[in-house]
Short mmCIF file of C-alpha atoms and ligand atoms in Angstrom, two decimals:
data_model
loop_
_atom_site.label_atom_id
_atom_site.label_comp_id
_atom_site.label_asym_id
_atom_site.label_seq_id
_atom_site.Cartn_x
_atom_site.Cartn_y
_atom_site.Cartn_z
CA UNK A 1399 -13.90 -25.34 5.51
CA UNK A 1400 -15.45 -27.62 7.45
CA UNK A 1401 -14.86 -31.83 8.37
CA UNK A 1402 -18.67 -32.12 9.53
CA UNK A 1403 -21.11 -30.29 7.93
CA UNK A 1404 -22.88 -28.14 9.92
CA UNK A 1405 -26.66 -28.07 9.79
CA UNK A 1406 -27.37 -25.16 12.29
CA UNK A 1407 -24.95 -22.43 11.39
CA UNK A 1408 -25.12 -18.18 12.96
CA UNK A 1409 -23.37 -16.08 10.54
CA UNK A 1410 -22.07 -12.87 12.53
CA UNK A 1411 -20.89 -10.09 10.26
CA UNK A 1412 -18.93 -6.98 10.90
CA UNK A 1413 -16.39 -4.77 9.48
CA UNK A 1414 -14.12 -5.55 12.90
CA UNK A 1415 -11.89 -2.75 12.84
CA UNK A 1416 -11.30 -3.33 15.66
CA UNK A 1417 -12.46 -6.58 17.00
CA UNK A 1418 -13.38 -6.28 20.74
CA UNK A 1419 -14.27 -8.08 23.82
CA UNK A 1420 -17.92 -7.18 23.48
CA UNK A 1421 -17.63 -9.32 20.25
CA UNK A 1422 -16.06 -12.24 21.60
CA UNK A 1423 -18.94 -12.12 23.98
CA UNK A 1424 -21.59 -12.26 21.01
CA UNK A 1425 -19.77 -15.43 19.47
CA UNK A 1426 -19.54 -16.72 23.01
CA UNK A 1427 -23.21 -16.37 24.19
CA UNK A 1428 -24.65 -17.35 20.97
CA UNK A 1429 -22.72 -20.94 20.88
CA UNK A 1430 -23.46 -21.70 24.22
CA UNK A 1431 -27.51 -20.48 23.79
CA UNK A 1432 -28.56 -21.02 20.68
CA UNK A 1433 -29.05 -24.37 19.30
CA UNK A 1434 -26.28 -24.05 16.53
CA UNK A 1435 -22.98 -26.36 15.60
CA UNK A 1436 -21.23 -23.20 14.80
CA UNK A 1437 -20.86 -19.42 14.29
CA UNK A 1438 -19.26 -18.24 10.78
CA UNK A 1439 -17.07 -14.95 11.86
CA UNK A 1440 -17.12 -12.90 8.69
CA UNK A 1441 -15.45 -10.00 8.26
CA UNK A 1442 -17.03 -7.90 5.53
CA UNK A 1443 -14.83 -7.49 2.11
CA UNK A 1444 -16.23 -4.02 0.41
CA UNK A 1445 -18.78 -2.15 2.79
CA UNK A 1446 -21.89 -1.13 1.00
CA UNK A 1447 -22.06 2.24 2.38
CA UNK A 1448 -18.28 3.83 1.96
CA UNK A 1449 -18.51 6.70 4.93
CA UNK A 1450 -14.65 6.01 6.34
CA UNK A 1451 -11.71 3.85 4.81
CA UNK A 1452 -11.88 0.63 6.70
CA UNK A 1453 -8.61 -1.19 7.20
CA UNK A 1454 -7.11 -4.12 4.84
CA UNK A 1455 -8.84 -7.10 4.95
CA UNK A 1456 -6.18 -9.06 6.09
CA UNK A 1457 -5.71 -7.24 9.66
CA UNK A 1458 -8.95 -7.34 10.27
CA UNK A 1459 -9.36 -10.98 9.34
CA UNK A 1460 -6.25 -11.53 11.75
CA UNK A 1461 -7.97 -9.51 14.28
CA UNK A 1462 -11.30 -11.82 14.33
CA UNK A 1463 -9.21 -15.06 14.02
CA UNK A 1464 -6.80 -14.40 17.06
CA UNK A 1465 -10.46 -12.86 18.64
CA UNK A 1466 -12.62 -16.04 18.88
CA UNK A 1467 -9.31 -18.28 19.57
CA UNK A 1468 -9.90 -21.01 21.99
CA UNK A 1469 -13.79 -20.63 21.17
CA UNK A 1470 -15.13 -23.91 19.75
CA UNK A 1471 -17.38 -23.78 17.64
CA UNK A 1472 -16.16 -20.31 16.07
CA UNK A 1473 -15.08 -20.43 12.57
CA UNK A 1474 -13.14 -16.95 10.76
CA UNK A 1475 -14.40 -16.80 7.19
CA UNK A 1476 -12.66 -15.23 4.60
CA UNK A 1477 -16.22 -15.29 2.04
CA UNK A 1478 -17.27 -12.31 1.60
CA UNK A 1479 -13.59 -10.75 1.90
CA UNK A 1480 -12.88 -13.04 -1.19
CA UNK A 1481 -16.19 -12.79 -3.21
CA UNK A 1482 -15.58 -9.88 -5.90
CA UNK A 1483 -17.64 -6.41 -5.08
CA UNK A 1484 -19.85 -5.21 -2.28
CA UNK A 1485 -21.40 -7.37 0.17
CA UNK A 1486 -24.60 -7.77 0.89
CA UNK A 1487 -25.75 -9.93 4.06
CA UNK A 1488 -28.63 -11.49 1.70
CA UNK A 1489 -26.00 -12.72 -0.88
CA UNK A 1490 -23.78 -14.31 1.81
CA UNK A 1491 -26.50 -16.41 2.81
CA UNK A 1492 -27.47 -17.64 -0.23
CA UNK A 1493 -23.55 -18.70 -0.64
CA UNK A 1494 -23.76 -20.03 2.42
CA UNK A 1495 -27.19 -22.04 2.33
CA UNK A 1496 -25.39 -23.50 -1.32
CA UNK A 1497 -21.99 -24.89 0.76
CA UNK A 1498 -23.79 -26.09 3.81
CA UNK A 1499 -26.75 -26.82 2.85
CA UNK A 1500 -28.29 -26.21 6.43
CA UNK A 1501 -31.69 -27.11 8.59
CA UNK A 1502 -31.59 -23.41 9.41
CA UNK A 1503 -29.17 -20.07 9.05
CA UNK A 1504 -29.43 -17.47 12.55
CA UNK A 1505 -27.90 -14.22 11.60
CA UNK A 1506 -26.44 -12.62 14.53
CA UNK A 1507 -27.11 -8.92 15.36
CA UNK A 1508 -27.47 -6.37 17.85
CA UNK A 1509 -30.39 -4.89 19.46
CA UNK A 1510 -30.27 -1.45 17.03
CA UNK A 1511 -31.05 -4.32 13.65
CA UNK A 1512 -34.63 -4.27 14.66
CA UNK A 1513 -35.37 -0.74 13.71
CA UNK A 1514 -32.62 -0.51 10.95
CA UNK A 1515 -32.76 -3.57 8.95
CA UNK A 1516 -35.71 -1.66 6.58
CA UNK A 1517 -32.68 -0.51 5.31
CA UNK A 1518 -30.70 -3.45 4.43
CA UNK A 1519 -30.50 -5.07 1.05
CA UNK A 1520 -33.45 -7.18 0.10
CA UNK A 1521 -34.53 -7.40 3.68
CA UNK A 1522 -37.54 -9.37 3.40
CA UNK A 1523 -35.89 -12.13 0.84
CA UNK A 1524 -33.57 -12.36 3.68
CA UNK A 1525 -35.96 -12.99 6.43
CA UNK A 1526 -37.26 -15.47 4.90
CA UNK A 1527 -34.02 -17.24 4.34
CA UNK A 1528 -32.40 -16.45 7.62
CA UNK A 1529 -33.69 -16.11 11.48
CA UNK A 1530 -32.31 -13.24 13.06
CA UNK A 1531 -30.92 -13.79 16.47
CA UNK A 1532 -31.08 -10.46 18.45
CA UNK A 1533 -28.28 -10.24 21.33
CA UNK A 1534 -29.54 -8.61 24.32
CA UNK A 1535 -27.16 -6.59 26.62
CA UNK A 1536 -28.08 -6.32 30.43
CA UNK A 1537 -29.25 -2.82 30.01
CA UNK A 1538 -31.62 -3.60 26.94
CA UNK A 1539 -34.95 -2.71 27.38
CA UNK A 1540 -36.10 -5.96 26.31
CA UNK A 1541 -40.12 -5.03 26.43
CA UNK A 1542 -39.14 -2.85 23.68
CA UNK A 1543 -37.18 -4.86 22.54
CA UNK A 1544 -40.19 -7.69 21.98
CA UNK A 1545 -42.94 -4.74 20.50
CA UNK A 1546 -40.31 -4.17 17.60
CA UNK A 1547 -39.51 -7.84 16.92
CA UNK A 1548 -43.19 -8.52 16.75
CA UNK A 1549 -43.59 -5.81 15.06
CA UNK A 1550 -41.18 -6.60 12.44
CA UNK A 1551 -42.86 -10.32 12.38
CA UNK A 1552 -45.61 -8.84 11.00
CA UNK A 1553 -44.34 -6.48 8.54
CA UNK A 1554 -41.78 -8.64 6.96
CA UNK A 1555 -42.51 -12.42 8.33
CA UNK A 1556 -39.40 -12.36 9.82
CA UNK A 1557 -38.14 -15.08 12.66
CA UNK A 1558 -36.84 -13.11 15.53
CA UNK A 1559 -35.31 -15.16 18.45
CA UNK A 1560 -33.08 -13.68 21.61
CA UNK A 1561 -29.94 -14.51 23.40
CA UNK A 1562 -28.69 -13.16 26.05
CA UNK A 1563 -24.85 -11.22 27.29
CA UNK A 1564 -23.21 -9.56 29.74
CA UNK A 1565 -23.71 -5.84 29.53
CA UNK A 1566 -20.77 -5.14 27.46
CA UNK A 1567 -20.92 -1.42 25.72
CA UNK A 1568 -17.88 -1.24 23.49
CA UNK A 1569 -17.76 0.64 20.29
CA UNK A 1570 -14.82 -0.13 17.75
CA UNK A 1571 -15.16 3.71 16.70
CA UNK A 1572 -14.50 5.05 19.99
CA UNK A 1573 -11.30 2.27 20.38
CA UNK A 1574 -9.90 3.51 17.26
CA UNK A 1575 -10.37 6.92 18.14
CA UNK A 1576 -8.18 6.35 21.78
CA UNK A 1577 -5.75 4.38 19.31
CA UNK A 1578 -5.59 7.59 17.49
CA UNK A 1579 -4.82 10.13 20.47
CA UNK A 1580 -2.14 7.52 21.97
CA UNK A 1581 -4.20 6.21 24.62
CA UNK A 1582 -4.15 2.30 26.40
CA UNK A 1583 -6.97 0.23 25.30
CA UNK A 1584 -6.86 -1.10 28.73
CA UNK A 1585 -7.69 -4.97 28.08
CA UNK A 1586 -11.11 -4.26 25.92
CA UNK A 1587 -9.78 -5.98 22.83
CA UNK A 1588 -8.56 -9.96 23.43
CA UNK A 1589 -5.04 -9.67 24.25
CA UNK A 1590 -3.65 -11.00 21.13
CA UNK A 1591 -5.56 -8.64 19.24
CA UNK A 1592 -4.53 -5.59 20.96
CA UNK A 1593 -0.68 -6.69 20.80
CA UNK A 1594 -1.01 -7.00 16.97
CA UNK A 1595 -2.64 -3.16 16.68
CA UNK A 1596 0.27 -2.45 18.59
CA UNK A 1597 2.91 -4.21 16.69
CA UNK A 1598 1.32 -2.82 13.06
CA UNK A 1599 1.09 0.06 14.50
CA UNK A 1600 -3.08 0.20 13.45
CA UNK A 1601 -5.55 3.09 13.40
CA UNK A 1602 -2.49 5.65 14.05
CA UNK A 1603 -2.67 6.41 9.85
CA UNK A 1604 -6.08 7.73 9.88
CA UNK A 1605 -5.29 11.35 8.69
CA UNK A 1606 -3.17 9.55 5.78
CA UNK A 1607 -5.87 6.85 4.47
CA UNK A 1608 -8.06 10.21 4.99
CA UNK A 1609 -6.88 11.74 2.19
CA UNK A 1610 -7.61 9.08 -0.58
CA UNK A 1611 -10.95 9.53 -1.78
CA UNK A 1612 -13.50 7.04 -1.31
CA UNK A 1613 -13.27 5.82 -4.65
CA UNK A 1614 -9.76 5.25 -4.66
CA UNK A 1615 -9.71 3.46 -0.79
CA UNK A 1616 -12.60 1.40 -3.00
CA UNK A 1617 -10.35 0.03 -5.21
CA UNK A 1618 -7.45 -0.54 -2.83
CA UNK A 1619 -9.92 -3.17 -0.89
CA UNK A 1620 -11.29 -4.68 -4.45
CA UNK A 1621 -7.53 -5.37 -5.25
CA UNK A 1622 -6.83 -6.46 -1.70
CA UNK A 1623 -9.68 -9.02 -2.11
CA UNK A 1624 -7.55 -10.04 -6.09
CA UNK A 1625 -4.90 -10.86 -4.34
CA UNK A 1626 -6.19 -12.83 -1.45
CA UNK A 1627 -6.31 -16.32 -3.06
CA UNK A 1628 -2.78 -15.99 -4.15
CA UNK A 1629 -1.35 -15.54 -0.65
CA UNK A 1630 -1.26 -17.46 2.52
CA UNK A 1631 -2.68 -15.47 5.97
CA UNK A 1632 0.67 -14.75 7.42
CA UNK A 1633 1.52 -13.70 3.71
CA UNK A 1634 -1.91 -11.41 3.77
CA UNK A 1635 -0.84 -9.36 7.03
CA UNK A 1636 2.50 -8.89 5.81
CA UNK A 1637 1.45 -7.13 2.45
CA UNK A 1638 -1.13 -5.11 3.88
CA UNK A 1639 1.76 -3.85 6.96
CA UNK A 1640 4.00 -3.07 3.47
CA UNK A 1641 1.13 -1.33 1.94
CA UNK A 1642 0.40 0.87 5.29
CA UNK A 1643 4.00 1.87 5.91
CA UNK A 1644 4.11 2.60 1.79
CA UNK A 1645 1.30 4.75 1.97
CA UNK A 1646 3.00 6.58 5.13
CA UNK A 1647 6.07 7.39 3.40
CA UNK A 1648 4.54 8.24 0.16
CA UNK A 1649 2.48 10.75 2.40
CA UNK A 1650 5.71 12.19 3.79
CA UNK A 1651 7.61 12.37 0.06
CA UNK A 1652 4.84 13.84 -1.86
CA UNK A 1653 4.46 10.63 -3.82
CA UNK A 1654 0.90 9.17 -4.56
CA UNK A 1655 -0.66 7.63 -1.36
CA UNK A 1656 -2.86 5.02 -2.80
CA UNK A 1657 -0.27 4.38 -5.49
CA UNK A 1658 2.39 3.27 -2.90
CA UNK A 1659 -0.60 1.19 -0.72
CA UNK A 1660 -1.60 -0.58 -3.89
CA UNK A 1661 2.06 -1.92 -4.45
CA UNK A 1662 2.40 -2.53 -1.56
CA UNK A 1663 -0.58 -4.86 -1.12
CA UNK A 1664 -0.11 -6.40 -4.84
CA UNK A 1665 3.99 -6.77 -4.54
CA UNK A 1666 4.25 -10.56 -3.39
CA UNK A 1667 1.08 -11.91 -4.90
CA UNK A 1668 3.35 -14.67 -7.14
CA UNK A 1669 5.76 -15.38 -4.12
CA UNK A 1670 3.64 -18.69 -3.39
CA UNK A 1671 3.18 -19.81 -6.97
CA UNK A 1672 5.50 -22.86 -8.22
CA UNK A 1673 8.95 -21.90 -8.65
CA UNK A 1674 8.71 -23.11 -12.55
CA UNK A 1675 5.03 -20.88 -12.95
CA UNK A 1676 7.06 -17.87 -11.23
CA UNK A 1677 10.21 -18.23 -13.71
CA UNK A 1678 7.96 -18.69 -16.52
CA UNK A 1679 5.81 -15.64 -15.79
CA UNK A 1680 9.36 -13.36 -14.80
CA UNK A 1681 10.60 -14.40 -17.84
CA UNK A 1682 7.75 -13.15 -19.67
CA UNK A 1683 7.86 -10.09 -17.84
CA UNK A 1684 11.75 -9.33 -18.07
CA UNK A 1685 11.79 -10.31 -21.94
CA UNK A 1686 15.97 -10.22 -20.94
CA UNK A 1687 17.40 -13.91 -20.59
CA UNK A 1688 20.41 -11.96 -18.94
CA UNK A 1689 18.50 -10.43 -16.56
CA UNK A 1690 16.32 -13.22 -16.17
CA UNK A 1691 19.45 -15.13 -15.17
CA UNK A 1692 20.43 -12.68 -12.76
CA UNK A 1693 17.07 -13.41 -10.57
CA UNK A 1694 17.80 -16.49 -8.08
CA UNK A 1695 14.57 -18.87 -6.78
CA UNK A 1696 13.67 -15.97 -3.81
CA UNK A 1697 13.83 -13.24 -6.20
CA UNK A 1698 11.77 -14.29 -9.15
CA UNK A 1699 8.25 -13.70 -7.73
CA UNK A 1700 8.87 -9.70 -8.02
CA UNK A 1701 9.12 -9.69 -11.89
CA UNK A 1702 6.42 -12.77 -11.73
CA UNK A 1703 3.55 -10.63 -9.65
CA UNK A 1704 4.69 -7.61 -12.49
CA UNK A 1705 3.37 -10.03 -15.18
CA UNK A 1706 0.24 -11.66 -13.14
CA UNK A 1707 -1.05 -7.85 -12.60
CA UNK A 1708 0.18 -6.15 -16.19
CA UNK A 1709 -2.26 -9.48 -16.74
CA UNK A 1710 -5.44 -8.02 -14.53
CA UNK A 1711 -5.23 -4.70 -16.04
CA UNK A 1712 -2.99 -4.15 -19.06
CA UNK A 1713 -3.34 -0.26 -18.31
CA UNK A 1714 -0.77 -0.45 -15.90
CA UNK A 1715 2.34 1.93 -16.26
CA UNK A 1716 5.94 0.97 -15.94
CA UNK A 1717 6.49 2.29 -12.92
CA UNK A 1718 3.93 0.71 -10.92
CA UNK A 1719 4.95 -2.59 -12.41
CA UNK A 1720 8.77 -2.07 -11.80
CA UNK A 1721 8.27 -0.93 -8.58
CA UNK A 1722 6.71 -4.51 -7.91
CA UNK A 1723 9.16 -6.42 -10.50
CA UNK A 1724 12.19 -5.14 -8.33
CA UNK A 1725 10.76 -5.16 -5.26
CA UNK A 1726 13.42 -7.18 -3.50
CA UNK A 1727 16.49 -6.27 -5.81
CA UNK A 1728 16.37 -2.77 -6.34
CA UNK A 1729 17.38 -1.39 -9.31
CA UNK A 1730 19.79 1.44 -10.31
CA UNK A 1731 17.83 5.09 -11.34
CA UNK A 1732 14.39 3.87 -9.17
CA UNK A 1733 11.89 6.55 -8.96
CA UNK A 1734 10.39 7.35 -5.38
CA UNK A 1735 7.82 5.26 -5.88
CA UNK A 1736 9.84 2.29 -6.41
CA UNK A 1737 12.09 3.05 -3.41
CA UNK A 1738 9.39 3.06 -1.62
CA UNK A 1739 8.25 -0.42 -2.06
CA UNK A 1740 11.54 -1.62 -1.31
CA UNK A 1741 12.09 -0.20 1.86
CA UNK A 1742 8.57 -0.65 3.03
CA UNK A 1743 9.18 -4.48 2.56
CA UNK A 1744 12.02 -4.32 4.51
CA UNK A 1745 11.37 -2.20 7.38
CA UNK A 1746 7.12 -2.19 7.62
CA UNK A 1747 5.97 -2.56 11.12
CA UNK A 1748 6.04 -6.56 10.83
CA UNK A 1749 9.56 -6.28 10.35
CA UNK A 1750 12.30 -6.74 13.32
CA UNK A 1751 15.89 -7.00 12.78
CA UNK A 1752 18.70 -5.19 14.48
CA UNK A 1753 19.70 -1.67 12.99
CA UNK A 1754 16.34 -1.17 11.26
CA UNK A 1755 15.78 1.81 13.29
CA UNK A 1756 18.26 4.18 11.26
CA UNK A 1757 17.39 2.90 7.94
CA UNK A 1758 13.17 4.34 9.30
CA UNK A 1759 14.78 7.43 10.74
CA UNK A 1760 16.24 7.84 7.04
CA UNK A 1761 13.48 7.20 5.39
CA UNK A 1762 10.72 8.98 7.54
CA UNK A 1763 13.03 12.13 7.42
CA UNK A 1764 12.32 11.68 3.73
CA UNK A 1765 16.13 10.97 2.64
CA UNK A 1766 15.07 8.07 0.69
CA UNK A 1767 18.32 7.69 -0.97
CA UNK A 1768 19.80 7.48 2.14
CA UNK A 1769 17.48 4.94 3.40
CA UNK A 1770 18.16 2.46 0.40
CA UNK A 1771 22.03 2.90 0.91
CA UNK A 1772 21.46 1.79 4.46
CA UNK A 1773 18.72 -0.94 3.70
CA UNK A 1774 21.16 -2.29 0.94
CA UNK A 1775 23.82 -2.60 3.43
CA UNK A 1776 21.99 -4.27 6.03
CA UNK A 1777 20.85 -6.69 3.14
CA UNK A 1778 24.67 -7.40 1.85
CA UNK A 1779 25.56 -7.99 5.17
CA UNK A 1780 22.93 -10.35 6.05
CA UNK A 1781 23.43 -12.23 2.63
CA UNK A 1782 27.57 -12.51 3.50
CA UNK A 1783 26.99 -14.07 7.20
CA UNK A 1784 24.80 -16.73 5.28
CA UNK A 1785 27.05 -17.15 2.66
CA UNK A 1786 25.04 -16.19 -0.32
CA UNK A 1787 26.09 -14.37 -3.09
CA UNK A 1788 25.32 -10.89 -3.77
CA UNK A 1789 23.40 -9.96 -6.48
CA UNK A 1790 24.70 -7.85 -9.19
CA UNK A 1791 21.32 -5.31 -9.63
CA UNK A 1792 21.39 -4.70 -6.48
CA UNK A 1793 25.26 -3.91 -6.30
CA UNK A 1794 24.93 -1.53 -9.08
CA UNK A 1795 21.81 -0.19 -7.44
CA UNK A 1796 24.01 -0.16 -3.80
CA UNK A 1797 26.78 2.07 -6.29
CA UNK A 1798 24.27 4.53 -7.07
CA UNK A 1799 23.24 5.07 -3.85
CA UNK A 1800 25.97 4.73 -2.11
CA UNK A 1801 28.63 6.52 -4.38
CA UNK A 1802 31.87 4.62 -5.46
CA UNK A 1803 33.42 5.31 -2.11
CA UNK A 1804 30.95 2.04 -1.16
CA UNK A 1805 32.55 -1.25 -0.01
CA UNK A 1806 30.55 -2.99 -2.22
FE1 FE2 B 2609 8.86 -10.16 -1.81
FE1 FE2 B 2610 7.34 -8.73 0.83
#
């Protein structure tokens, strides 16, 4: 992660959803005050307490890395996002402590920590692992401020040092909640960050991710986190935008929302593997050396991820695993389900190509047959202008779709 190891690290933890100016300032004042050779940005994987569905991982790891560009010093980490289960602040220290080996770990926090940290897990093993470096605001009260972190020396040993920033008050609750009624954000989030909530369209699918339970929207994240090794960043942000647009048009068709999210986060988990891995595992997952055949280099990581996650959890029912396996073909006789994935991977939010707009119009008026017709087309027509040859599931999926009368 690092070329120099680093003996005075800050770890600053967060859900950032979204990350703000007010936390730019944190990773800002602390390099410049405290005596550390970095600050580890880490956006939390599974949140201990489960009160609202946070968003995928990998927009809110994008969000902190575009955040703290340009800060030296500031360094996005992806550990507890890829560690397995919840995350506790104690554990990540430990993991931490174990990599770096470091003269001394500051964990970075606001001014509320010192009368809620009682509640955190394993507090006083913590404290005496870690320092905790309390940000003050220009409108703290820091004579209070003082009494509880003297107060909290005594109860629990702990180290409690201050630093100091501009008297920021932003709340990433109350930006997702102007998100959410179609208001600016007005410059509070760095200006990279608030062009990609705009361009994924984030925190306007509340009411949808509302209406998975908890326990479900819990196991969305854990297989999220699966996945994250297997993909690249840019990779990452495109899966979770096909998993968000998924579970937006499974919300308008009647077809199971976290279903549709789940494919869509798990659908191009082989697409970085080696091309002889992914033609080994699509053959195993095809069992067809005709069909097999019929899958060139770009298309083979479908039927690939299908085995890799029949592999995680051998529960998993055809569909789910078709849906993924023909993911960039199509197939003829796809359930919704599966025509969902395929569209959503062609015309998610991160998508931009000319005459995209009918194919969503299509689809969001819930004519999904429609929609693939369309999306087929625009895919034939792309694949003539380069010269490649069509494939022959998708023409016989295009047939079904599109009737005989088709040009195809
Ligand atoms: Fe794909
Ligand atoms: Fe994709």
């Amino acid at each position: 992660m690092m070329e120099t190891p680093a003996k005075r690290i800050a770890l600053y933890g967060g859900t950032f959803d979204p990350f703000h100016n007010a936390h730019r300032e944190v990773v800002r004042s602390a390099l410049s005050q405290l005596p550390v050779d970095c600050v580890f940005v880490m956006p939390l994987g599974q949140a201990p307490h489960k009160n609202r569905r946070i968003s995928p991982a990998a927009f809110r790891f994008e969000m902190a890395r575009l955040g703290v560009e340009g800060i030296e010093g500031a360094i996005v980490s992806d550990d507890e996002i890829s560690t397995p289960g919840v995350d506790y602040t104690y554990e990540t220290v430990l993991r931490l402590k174990e990599q770096f080996d470091p003269e001394i770990i500051y964990i970075l926090a606001g001014s509320d920590v010192l009368s809620s940290i009682d509640s955190w897990f394993r507090v006083r093993d913590l404290l005496r692992e870690a320092t905790l470096a309390v940000v003050r605001r220009g409108s703290d009260h820091s004579g209070d401020m003082q009494a509880k972190a003297k107060e909290l020396q005594k109860r629990c040993g702990a180290r409690v040092v201050f630093f100091d920033m501009p008297p920021l008050t932003l709340a990433s609750s109350d930006l997702r909640a102007r998100i959410e009624k179609g208001q600016a954000l007005n410059g509070q989030c760095p200006a990279q960050v608030e062009s990609l909530i705009q361009r994924h369209h984030l925190y306007t699918f509340s009411s949808v991710y509302s209406s998975i339970s908890a326990e479900k929207w819990s196991h969305l994240i854990e297989m999220e986190g699966l996945s994250w090794p297997y993909l690249s960043q840019e990779r990452r942000v495109h899966s979770a935008s096909v998993a968000q647009y998924a579970g937006y048009l499974a919300s308008l068709t009647g077809v199971d929302i976290a279903r549709a999210m789940e494919c869509g986060l798990l659908h191009d988990l082989a697409k970085q593997l080696p091309l002889r891995e992914q033609r080994e595992l699509a053959g195993a997952f095809l069992k067809d050396d005709v069909m097999l055949a019929a899958f060139s280099e770009e298309l083979l990581h479908g039927p690939a991820a299908a085995e890799i996650i029949s592999t995680f959890d051998d529960s998993r029912d055809e569909e789910f695993l078709n849906a993924i396996a023909f993911h960039s073909t199509a197939r003829p006789g796809m359930s919704s389900l599966e025509q969902i994935l395929f569209l959503s991977d062609k015309i998610a939010y991160d998508r931009t190509f000319c005459r995209l707009e009918p194919i969503r119009a299509l689809a969001e008026g819930g004519e999904l047959r429609a929609a693939m017709a369309c999306c087929l087309r625009e895919v034939f027509n792309a694949l003539v202008r380069e010269g490649i040859a069509l494939n022959p599931i998708s023409l016989a999926a295009y047939r079904e779709y599109a009737g005989d009368s088709s040009l195809y």
